[in-house]
Tab-separated table of C-alpha atoms and ligand atoms in Angstrom:
chain	number	residue	atom	x	y	z
D	462	MET	CA	109.946	-64.139	-170.922
D	463	GLY	CA	113.945	-63.470	-171.475
D	464	ASN	CA	115.123	-61.454	-168.494
D	465	ARG	CA	113.081	-62.725	-165.802
D	466	ARG	CA	115.352	-63.385	-162.510
D	467	ALA	CA	114.637	-66.260	-159.703
D	468	LEU	CA	116.433	-67.191	-156.842
D	469	ILE	CA	116.566	-70.691	-155.040
D	470	THR	CA	117.548	-71.151	-151.608
D	471	GLY	CA	118.676	-75.414	-151.458
D	472	ILE	CA	119.676	-75.090	-154.728
D	473	THR	CA	122.634	-77.801	-154.616
D	474	GLY	CA	119.798	-80.266	-153.386
D	475	GLN	CA	117.307	-82.464	-155.418
D	476	ASP	CA	114.933	-80.345	-155.978
D	477	GLY	CA	117.279	-77.344	-156.326
D	478	SER	CA	118.970	-79.071	-159.070
D	479	TYR	CA	116.182	-80.150	-160.912
D	480	LEU	CA	113.927	-76.651	-160.122
D	481	SER	CA	117.231	-74.891	-161.666
D	482	GLU	CA	117.000	-76.462	-164.982
D	483	TYR	CA	113.561	-76.608	-165.840
D	484	LEU	CA	113.880	-72.080	-165.112
D	485	LEU	CA	117.390	-72.061	-166.990
D	486	GLU	CA	115.326	-73.750	-169.609
D	487	LEU	CA	112.458	-71.435	-169.202
D	488	GLY	CA	115.133	-68.407	-169.998
D	489	TYR	CA	115.793	-67.317	-166.559
D	490	GLU	CA	118.406	-66.028	-164.978
D	491	VAL	CA	119.356	-68.307	-161.421
D	492	HIS	CA	120.718	-67.469	-158.657
D	493	GLY	CA	121.413	-69.645	-155.989
D	494	LEU	CA	122.239	-69.037	-151.969
D	495	VAL	CA	125.215	-71.667	-151.367
D	496	ARG	CA	126.995	-72.679	-148.252
D	497	ARG	CA	130.341	-70.784	-148.019
D	498	VAL	CA	131.986	-74.371	-147.757
D	499	ALA	CA	129.718	-75.729	-150.348
D	500	LEU	CA	131.450	-73.294	-152.682
D	501	GLU	CA	134.911	-74.382	-151.668
D	502	ASP	CA	133.979	-78.256	-152.438
D	503	HIS	CA	132.271	-78.016	-155.468
D	504	ARG	CA	132.856	-82.007	-155.938
D	505	HIS	CA	130.661	-83.171	-153.133
D	506	ARG	CA	128.569	-80.798	-151.973
D	507	LEU	CA	127.196	-79.201	-155.632
D	508	HIS	CA	127.526	-82.379	-157.499
D	509	ARG	CA	123.688	-82.448	-158.307
D	510	ILE	CA	124.209	-78.783	-160.041
D	511	GLU	CA	128.014	-79.180	-161.023
D	512	HIS	CA	126.648	-79.831	-165.064
D	513	LEU	CA	124.629	-75.960	-164.586
D	514	LEU	CA	127.540	-74.353	-162.981
D	515	ASP	CA	128.629	-72.146	-165.771
D	516	ARG	CA	124.756	-71.061	-166.437
D	517	LEU	CA	123.988	-70.256	-162.460
D	518	ILE	CA	124.648	-67.269	-160.482
D	519	LEU	CA	125.507	-68.158	-157.040
D	520	HIS	CA	125.780	-66.543	-153.891
D	521	SER	CA	127.881	-67.614	-150.445
D	522	GLY	CA	125.832	-67.045	-147.556
D	523	SER	CA	123.672	-69.064	-145.591
D	524	VAL	CA	119.163	-69.318	-144.927
D	525	GLU	CA	120.274	-69.327	-141.314
D	526	ASN	CA	122.006	-66.014	-141.408
D	527	TYR	CA	119.381	-62.787	-141.925
D	528	PRO	CA	122.011	-60.804	-142.664
D	529	SER	CA	122.961	-62.541	-145.580
D	530	ILE	CA	119.720	-63.239	-146.895
D	531	PHE	CA	118.973	-59.192	-146.709
D	532	ARG	CA	121.897	-58.316	-148.065
D	533	LEU	CA	121.642	-60.789	-150.960
D	534	LEU	CA	117.619	-59.618	-151.857
D	535	ALA	CA	118.753	-55.863	-151.092
D	536	SER	CA	121.589	-55.753	-153.748
D	537	HIS	CA	119.492	-57.827	-156.570
D	538	PRO	CA	116.234	-57.513	-157.756
D	539	PHE	CA	114.676	-60.990	-158.212
D	540	ASP	CA	110.746	-61.717	-159.568
D	541	GLU	CA	110.258	-65.392	-157.984
D	542	CYS	CA	111.651	-66.191	-154.636
D	543	TYR	CA	111.527	-70.229	-153.838
D	544	HIS	CA	112.476	-71.474	-150.751
D	545	LEU	CA	113.219	-74.913	-150.510
D	546	ALA	CA	116.849	-74.447	-147.914
D	547	ALA	CA	115.439	-77.097	-145.643
D	548	GLN	CA	116.594	-79.780	-142.872
D	549	SER	CA	114.378	-82.943	-144.397
D	550	PHE	CA	114.854	-85.689	-142.896
D	551	VAL	CA	112.520	-87.231	-141.088
D	552	GLY	CA	113.644	-90.510	-139.007
D	553	GLU	CA	115.319	-88.333	-136.779
D	554	ASP	CA	114.779	-88.385	-132.575
D	555	PHE	CA	111.967	-86.387	-131.724
D	556	GLU	CA	114.281	-84.877	-129.365
D	557	GLU	CA	116.907	-84.412	-131.232
D	558	GLY	CA	114.345	-81.633	-133.570
D	559	PHE	CA	115.535	-78.479	-131.881
D	560	ALA	CA	117.794	-77.445	-134.850
D	561	THR	CA	115.616	-78.637	-137.600
D	562	MET	CA	112.782	-76.782	-136.385
D	563	SER	CA	114.734	-73.476	-135.563
D	564	ILE	CA	116.540	-73.327	-138.519
D	565	ASN	CA	113.631	-73.921	-140.384
D	566	ILE	CA	110.535	-71.621	-139.042
D	567	SER	CA	113.630	-68.654	-138.983
D	568	SER	CA	114.451	-69.487	-142.222
D	569	THR	CA	111.760	-68.626	-143.641
D	570	GLN	CA	110.454	-66.065	-141.975
D	571	TYR	CA	114.177	-63.354	-142.599
D	572	ILE	CA	112.941	-64.565	-146.282
D	573	LEU	CA	108.897	-63.717	-145.719
D	574	SER	CA	110.232	-60.390	-144.333
D	575	SER	CA	113.758	-59.567	-146.157
D	576	ILE	CA	111.418	-59.394	-149.548
D	577	ARG	CA	108.554	-57.915	-147.492
D	578	GLU	CA	110.579	-55.320	-146.527
D	579	LEU	CA	113.255	-54.926	-150.085
D	580	GLN	CA	111.067	-56.869	-152.350
D	581	PRO	CA	107.448	-57.090	-151.942
D	582	GLN	CA	106.264	-57.175	-155.819
D	583	CYS	CA	108.734	-60.713	-155.453
D	584	ARG	CA	106.996	-63.938	-156.042
D	585	PHE	CA	107.739	-66.002	-153.340
D	586	TYR	CA	107.055	-70.343	-153.548
D	587	PHE	CA	106.664	-72.493	-149.459
D	588	ALA	CA	108.493	-76.016	-149.678
D	589	GLY	CA	105.833	-77.283	-147.796
D	590	SER	CA	105.020	-81.280	-146.986
D	591	SER	CA	103.372	-84.360	-146.552
D	592	GLU	CA	104.445	-84.793	-143.322
D	593	MET	CA	102.340	-81.618	-141.990
D	594	PHE	CA	99.282	-84.258	-142.368
D	595	GLY	CA	101.506	-86.199	-139.739
D	596	ARG	CA	99.332	-88.455	-138.130
D	597	ALA	CA	95.976	-87.841	-140.384
D	598	ALA	CA	92.526	-88.219	-140.011
D	599	ALA	CA	91.349	-89.136	-143.249
D	600	ALA	CA	93.314	-90.249	-146.687
D	601	PRO	CA	93.319	-88.722	-149.283
D	602	GLN	CA	94.731	-85.139	-148.136
D	603	ASP	CA	93.799	-82.193	-149.719
D	604	GLU	CA	94.189	-78.739	-148.843
D	605	GLU	CA	91.316	-78.713	-146.289
D	606	THR	CA	92.478	-81.148	-144.502
D	607	ARG	CA	93.437	-80.884	-140.839
D	608	PHE	CA	97.616	-80.952	-140.011
D	609	ARG	CA	98.987	-82.910	-137.236
D	610	PRO	CA	101.976	-83.526	-137.532
D	611	ARG	CA	104.320	-85.865	-135.266
D	612	SER	CA	107.660	-85.057	-136.229
D	613	SER	CA	110.280	-81.766	-135.590
D	614	TYR	CA	110.175	-81.507	-139.173
D	615	GLY	CA	106.281	-81.869	-140.197
D	616	ILE	CA	105.955	-79.146	-136.482
D	617	SER	CA	108.829	-77.236	-138.956
D	618	LYS	CA	107.027	-77.128	-142.190
D	619	VAL	CA	104.174	-76.070	-140.587
D	620	ALA	CA	104.988	-73.060	-139.617
D	621	GLY	CA	106.637	-72.574	-142.679
D	622	PHE	CA	103.526	-72.935	-144.436
D	623	GLU	CA	100.704	-70.652	-141.609
D	624	LEU	CA	103.789	-68.206	-141.932
D	625	THR	CA	103.672	-67.599	-145.456
D	626	ARG	CA	99.870	-67.910	-145.543
D	627	ASN	CA	100.137	-64.925	-143.229
D	628	TYR	CA	102.585	-62.668	-144.721
D	629	ARG	CA	99.940	-63.090	-147.923
D	630	GLU	CA	97.479	-62.243	-146.062
D	631	ALA	CA	98.687	-59.347	-144.005
D	632	TYR	CA	101.053	-57.974	-146.768
D	633	ASP	CA	99.367	-58.669	-149.523
D	634	MET	CA	102.378	-60.670	-151.049
D	635	PHE	CA	102.426	-62.914	-153.314
D	636	ALA	CA	102.997	-66.075	-151.486
D	637	CYS	CA	102.272	-69.798	-152.347
D	638	SER	CA	103.115	-73.380	-150.672
D	639	GLY	CA	103.108	-76.140	-152.488
D	640	ILE	CA	102.197	-79.649	-149.979
D	641	LEU	CA	104.291	-82.708	-151.440
D	642	PHE	CA	104.267	-85.460	-150.886
D	643	ASN	CA	107.134	-87.783	-151.523
D	644	HIS	CA	109.561	-87.066	-154.699
D	645	GLU	CA	112.449	-89.412	-155.548
D	646	SER	CA	114.985	-89.047	-158.164
D	647	PRO	CA	118.647	-90.380	-158.978
D	648	ARG	CA	119.133	-87.266	-157.280
D	649	ARG	CA	117.479	-88.102	-153.816
D	650	GLY	CA	119.860	-88.465	-150.487
D	651	PHE	CA	120.922	-91.888	-149.633
D	652	GLU	CA	119.371	-91.610	-146.562
D	653	PHE	CA	115.737	-92.130	-148.214
D	654	VAL	CA	114.342	-95.869	-148.542
D	655	THR	CA	113.858	-95.563	-152.582
D	656	LYS	CA	117.644	-94.426	-152.740
D	657	LYS	CA	118.887	-97.014	-150.108
D	658	ILE	CA	117.096	-99.755	-151.964
D	659	ALA	CA	118.035	-98.698	-155.952
D	660	SER	CA	121.885	-98.261	-154.543
D	661	GLY	CA	121.677	-101.637	-152.669
D	662	VAL	CA	120.375	-103.180	-155.834
D	663	ALA	CA	122.820	-102.088	-157.711
D	664	LEU	CA	125.601	-103.158	-155.466
D	665	ILE	CA	124.183	-106.522	-154.688
D	666	ALA	CA	124.340	-106.532	-158.790
D	667	HIS	CA	128.064	-105.947	-159.050
D	668	GLY	CA	128.884	-108.716	-156.051
D	669	ALA	CA	130.001	-105.926	-153.950
D	670	GLN	CA	127.192	-106.714	-151.043
D	671	ASP	CA	124.606	-109.659	-150.721
D	672	HIS	CA	122.209	-107.928	-148.933
D	673	LEU	CA	120.237	-105.252	-148.386
D	674	THR	CA	118.411	-103.904	-144.884
D	675	LEU	CA	115.464	-102.242	-144.732
D	676	GLY	CA	112.529	-101.437	-141.543
D	677	ASN	CA	109.320	-101.742	-142.694
D	678	LEU	CA	108.232	-103.580	-145.831
D	679	ASP	CA	105.000	-102.578	-145.757
D	680	ALA	CA	104.915	-98.513	-144.877
D	681	GLN	CA	102.934	-97.273	-148.075
D	682	ARG	CA	104.033	-93.819	-149.145
D	683	ASP	CA	102.971	-91.769	-152.433
D	684	TRP	CA	105.819	-91.523	-154.374
D	685	GLY	CA	106.143	-89.497	-157.304
D	686	HIS	CA	109.171	-88.205	-159.761
D	687	ALA	CA	110.893	-84.722	-158.353
D	688	ALA	CA	111.348	-82.775	-162.030
D	689	ASP	CA	107.452	-83.458	-162.556
D	690	TYR	CA	106.537	-81.593	-159.152
D	691	VAL	CA	109.086	-78.543	-159.831
D	692	GLN	CA	107.378	-77.978	-162.373
D	693	VAL	CA	104.495	-76.852	-160.506
D	694	MET	CA	106.518	-75.039	-157.624
D	695	TRP	CA	107.031	-72.743	-160.936
D	696	LEU	CA	103.100	-72.990	-161.998
D	697	MET	CA	101.826	-71.988	-158.572
D	698	LEU	CA	104.290	-68.965	-159.094
D	699	GLN	CA	102.285	-67.725	-162.459
D	700	GLN	CA	98.746	-67.762	-161.711
D	701	ASP	CA	96.595	-64.628	-161.284
D	702	ALA	CA	96.358	-64.435	-157.398
D	703	PRO	CA	98.610	-67.280	-154.694
D	704	ASP	CA	97.445	-70.239	-153.609
D	705	ASP	CA	98.382	-73.332	-151.427
D	706	TYR	CA	98.224	-76.486	-153.967
D	707	VAL	CA	98.818	-80.428	-153.007
D	708	VAL	CA	100.686	-81.725	-155.083
D	709	ALA	CA	100.943	-85.461	-155.566
D	710	THR	CA	100.457	-89.212	-157.277
D	711	GLY	CA	97.528	-90.046	-155.742
D	712	GLN	CA	98.330	-93.733	-155.449
D	713	LEU	CA	100.392	-95.409	-152.743
D	714	HIS	CA	102.991	-97.963	-152.388
D	715	THR	CA	104.121	-100.259	-150.378
D	716	VAL	CA	107.935	-99.988	-149.642
D	717	ARG	CA	107.941	-103.559	-150.563
D	718	GLU	CA	107.014	-102.817	-154.535
D	719	PHE	CA	109.934	-100.836	-154.687
D	720	CYS	CA	112.017	-103.223	-153.464
D	721	GLU	CA	110.025	-106.295	-156.089
D	722	LEU	CA	110.954	-103.608	-159.011
D	723	ALA	CA	113.636	-102.401	-158.264
D	724	PHE	CA	115.483	-106.099	-157.708
D	725	ALA	CA	113.506	-107.745	-161.205
D	726	GLN	CA	115.313	-105.075	-162.566
D	727	ILE	CA	118.611	-107.209	-162.102
D	728	ASP	CA	116.511	-110.307	-162.307
D	729	ARG	CA	116.572	-110.785	-158.471
D	730	ASP	CA	113.833	-111.884	-156.406
D	731	TYR	CA	114.623	-109.142	-153.546
D	732	ARG	CA	113.317	-112.087	-150.957
D	733	ASP	CA	117.150	-113.119	-151.357
D	734	HIS	CA	118.451	-110.183	-150.702
D	735	VAL	CA	116.343	-108.099	-148.159
D	736	ARG	CA	116.235	-108.068	-144.771
D	737	VAL	CA	113.965	-106.411	-142.157
D	738	ASP	CA	115.991	-104.992	-138.950
D	739	PRO	CA	113.013	-103.259	-136.612
D	740	ARG	CA	116.037	-100.249	-135.756
D	741	PHE	CA	114.838	-98.996	-139.090
D	742	PHE	CA	111.067	-98.933	-138.000
D	743	ARG	CA	109.218	-95.881	-137.650
D	744	PRO	CA	105.919	-95.703	-136.169
D	745	THR	CA	103.899	-96.570	-138.702
D	746	GLU	CA	100.717	-94.240	-139.983
D	747	ASP	CA	96.726	-95.907	-139.253
D	748	ILE	CA	95.815	-93.875	-141.929
D	749	PRO	CA	98.245	-93.539	-145.019
D	750	LEU	CA	99.197	-90.499	-147.154
D	751	CYS	CA	98.341	-90.262	-149.856
D	752	GLY	CA	97.267	-87.153	-151.541
D	753	ASN	CA	94.603	-85.351	-153.533
D	754	ALA	CA	96.301	-83.004	-156.063
D	755	GLN	CA	92.591	-82.918	-157.962
D	756	LYS	CA	93.370	-78.568	-157.253
D	757	ALA	CA	96.379	-78.423	-158.138
D	758	ARG	CA	95.209	-80.850	-161.495
D	759	SER	CA	92.065	-78.466	-162.241
D	760	GLN	CA	93.550	-74.643	-161.932
D	761	LEU	CA	97.038	-75.347	-162.647
D	762	GLY	CA	96.940	-78.399	-165.752
D	763	TRP	CA	99.168	-80.280	-164.220
D	764	GLN	CA	100.073	-83.560	-164.464
D	765	PRO	CA	102.238	-85.782	-163.552
D	766	GLN	CA	104.507	-87.679	-166.575
D	767	ARG	CA	106.748	-90.337	-164.802
D	768	THR	CA	104.911	-93.423	-162.916
D	769	PHE	CA	105.823	-95.171	-160.487
D	770	PRO	CA	107.788	-98.580	-162.532
D	771	ASP	CA	109.461	-95.246	-164.723
D	772	LEU	CA	110.639	-94.224	-161.125
D	773	VAL	CA	112.370	-96.983	-160.237
D	774	ARG	CA	113.835	-98.058	-163.262
D	775	GLU	CA	115.162	-94.705	-163.893
D	776	MET	CA	116.785	-94.460	-160.128
D	777	VAL	CA	118.275	-98.387	-160.467
D	778	GLU	CA	119.313	-97.747	-163.653
D	779	HIS	CA	120.920	-94.898	-162.517
D	780	GLU	CA	123.038	-96.851	-159.417
D	781	LEU	CA	123.561	-99.680	-161.647
D	782	TYR	CA	125.539	-97.212	-164.208
D	783	ARG	CA	127.452	-95.639	-161.578
D	784	ARG	CA	128.780	-98.802	-159.695
D	785	ARG	CA	129.970	-99.450	-163.813
D	786	SER	CA	131.673	-96.170	-163.753
D	787	GLU	CA	133.521	-95.932	-160.518
D	788	LEU	CA	134.166	-99.597	-160.589
D	789	ASN	CA	136.008	-99.116	-164.150
D	790	SER	CA	137.954	-95.934	-163.194
D	791	SER	CA	139.289	-98.398	-160.658
D	792	ARG	CA	140.092	-100.663	-162.619
D	793	GLN	CA	142.054	-97.775	-164.818
D	794	THR	CA	143.962	-96.629	-161.942
D	795	GLY	CA	145.408	-100.173	-160.896
D	796	LEU	CA	142.975	-100.024	-157.427
D	797	GLY	CA	139.934	-102.367	-158.528
D	798	SER	CA	140.499	-106.099	-157.601
R	801	G4F	O1	112.559	-92.943	-147.392
R	801	G4F	P1	111.318	-92.402	-146.196
R	801	G4F	O2	112.687	-92.103	-145.060
R	801	G4F	O3	111.009	-90.769	-146.303
R	801	G4F	P2	109.571	-90.257	-145.689
R	801	G4F	O4	110.239	-90.570	-144.823
R	801	G4F	O5	108.561	-90.143	-146.087
R	801	G4F	O6	109.808	-88.338	-145.657
R	801	G4F	C1	110.059	-87.634	-147.138
R	801	G4F	O7	109.286	-87.099	-147.793
R	801	G4F	C2	108.485	-86.669	-146.966
R	801	G4F	C3	107.344	-86.302	-147.905
R	801	G4F	O8	107.504	-85.773	-149.297
R	801	G4F	C4	109.243	-85.153	-146.893
R	801	G4F	F1	108.408	-84.432	-145.979
R	801	G4F	C5	110.430	-85.317	-146.352
R	801	G4F	O9	111.854	-84.488	-146.253
R	801	G4F	C6	111.418	-86.377	-146.703
R	801	G4F	O10	111.317	-86.352	-148.318
R	801	G4F	O11	110.565	-93.038	-145.640
R	801	G4F	C7	109.814	-93.427	-146.697
R	801	G4F	C8	109.005	-94.700	-145.928
R	801	G4F	C9	108.836	-95.079	-144.420
R	801	G4F	O12	107.357	-94.883	-144.309
R	801	G4F	C10	110.048	-95.524	-143.914
R	801	G4F	O13	109.592	-95.728	-142.434
R	801	G4F	O14	109.696	-95.727	-145.811
R	801	G4F	C11	110.119	-96.477	-144.873
R	801	G4F	N1	111.652	-97.498	-144.794
R	801	G4F	C12	110.917	-98.735	-144.347
R	801	G4F	N2	112.408	-98.997	-144.396
R	801	G4F	C13	112.146	-96.739	-144.700
R	801	G4F	C14	113.223	-97.731	-144.483
R	801	G4F	N3	113.042	-95.877	-144.702
R	801	G4F	C15	114.195	-95.312	-144.486
R	801	G4F	N4	114.644	-93.685	-144.519
R	801	G4F	N5	115.021	-96.371	-143.965
R	801	G4F	C16	114.951	-97.809	-144.419
R	801	G4F	O15	115.665	-98.350	-144.130
């Protein structure tokens, strides 16, 4: 396994950082495509991979820029390419979704077309999403469920999925898509509800804030742990034949349950601290997004290792630790109150 080379787009994100760790553990040489501004601002933009920087090979470039992708693939042979980069927040206004669609769709086509032309043996992974099911007609969703996306993000992911399938079928490329349901971790961005709750709990525990404002507490999601989900990306590319797989826990939890467990960790009752503001509401699903990962379980032998309570505990512990460290360092520099 020693000398295998992988390219990750979106290496600075949550999934990119866990996947980098995993591939490095497996002995891969790991390359990442990173915007020049990020390379110049390590502390803020590379914080998720800062502990790995001396073991990664980063290239300046952007998935939005065809020449930079083409150049990179023309100069380095890769065994595997994981295309994780995307504009990924769902809660945006649909009308403002043009950039999401054009960036997400064209970047996938740039990479697939460059691989086809320059390195057709390179195996390709596309990060699909449960948002592709959108207003699903049935639950749980599996590989046979019809896509009915209703966000610009979901539509862009369906297009990426179809591009991947088409390159696989038309050009005989080893190209796979993972249809990943929500996956969280301490490295999640602050715009997502799990991180918002975990970080709010830590602020409340330290007296920096009294309450947390959320949208629909009865919204349900199939939440897994990102560290479990990146392993399945790798497994997909190790099979004899390329295919697409749903990756999910198959268990639904509400935002309320996440709050209950998170606040219980600091011995508080969420009802005393959570306020609801309709501004954060989204259209609710008649049929919840809940995945059936039976195919990944039986064909790839994959099984998520971490439970929902493990996930909540880890996220809250991380935020409590982060707040404590921030307070200590501001006290040391004389800025604390
Ligand atoms: O954390 P969320 O914003 O994640 P969402 O929209 O499900 O999207 C995430 O998962 C998708 C599936 O993998 C990815 F495609 C996508 O890229 C992203 O990673 O919202 C989760 C749920 C929603 O039902 C939302 O309505 O939480 C509900 N919610 C309730 N209050 C809230 C809030 N969401 C946010 N962001 N903020 C709130 O205050």
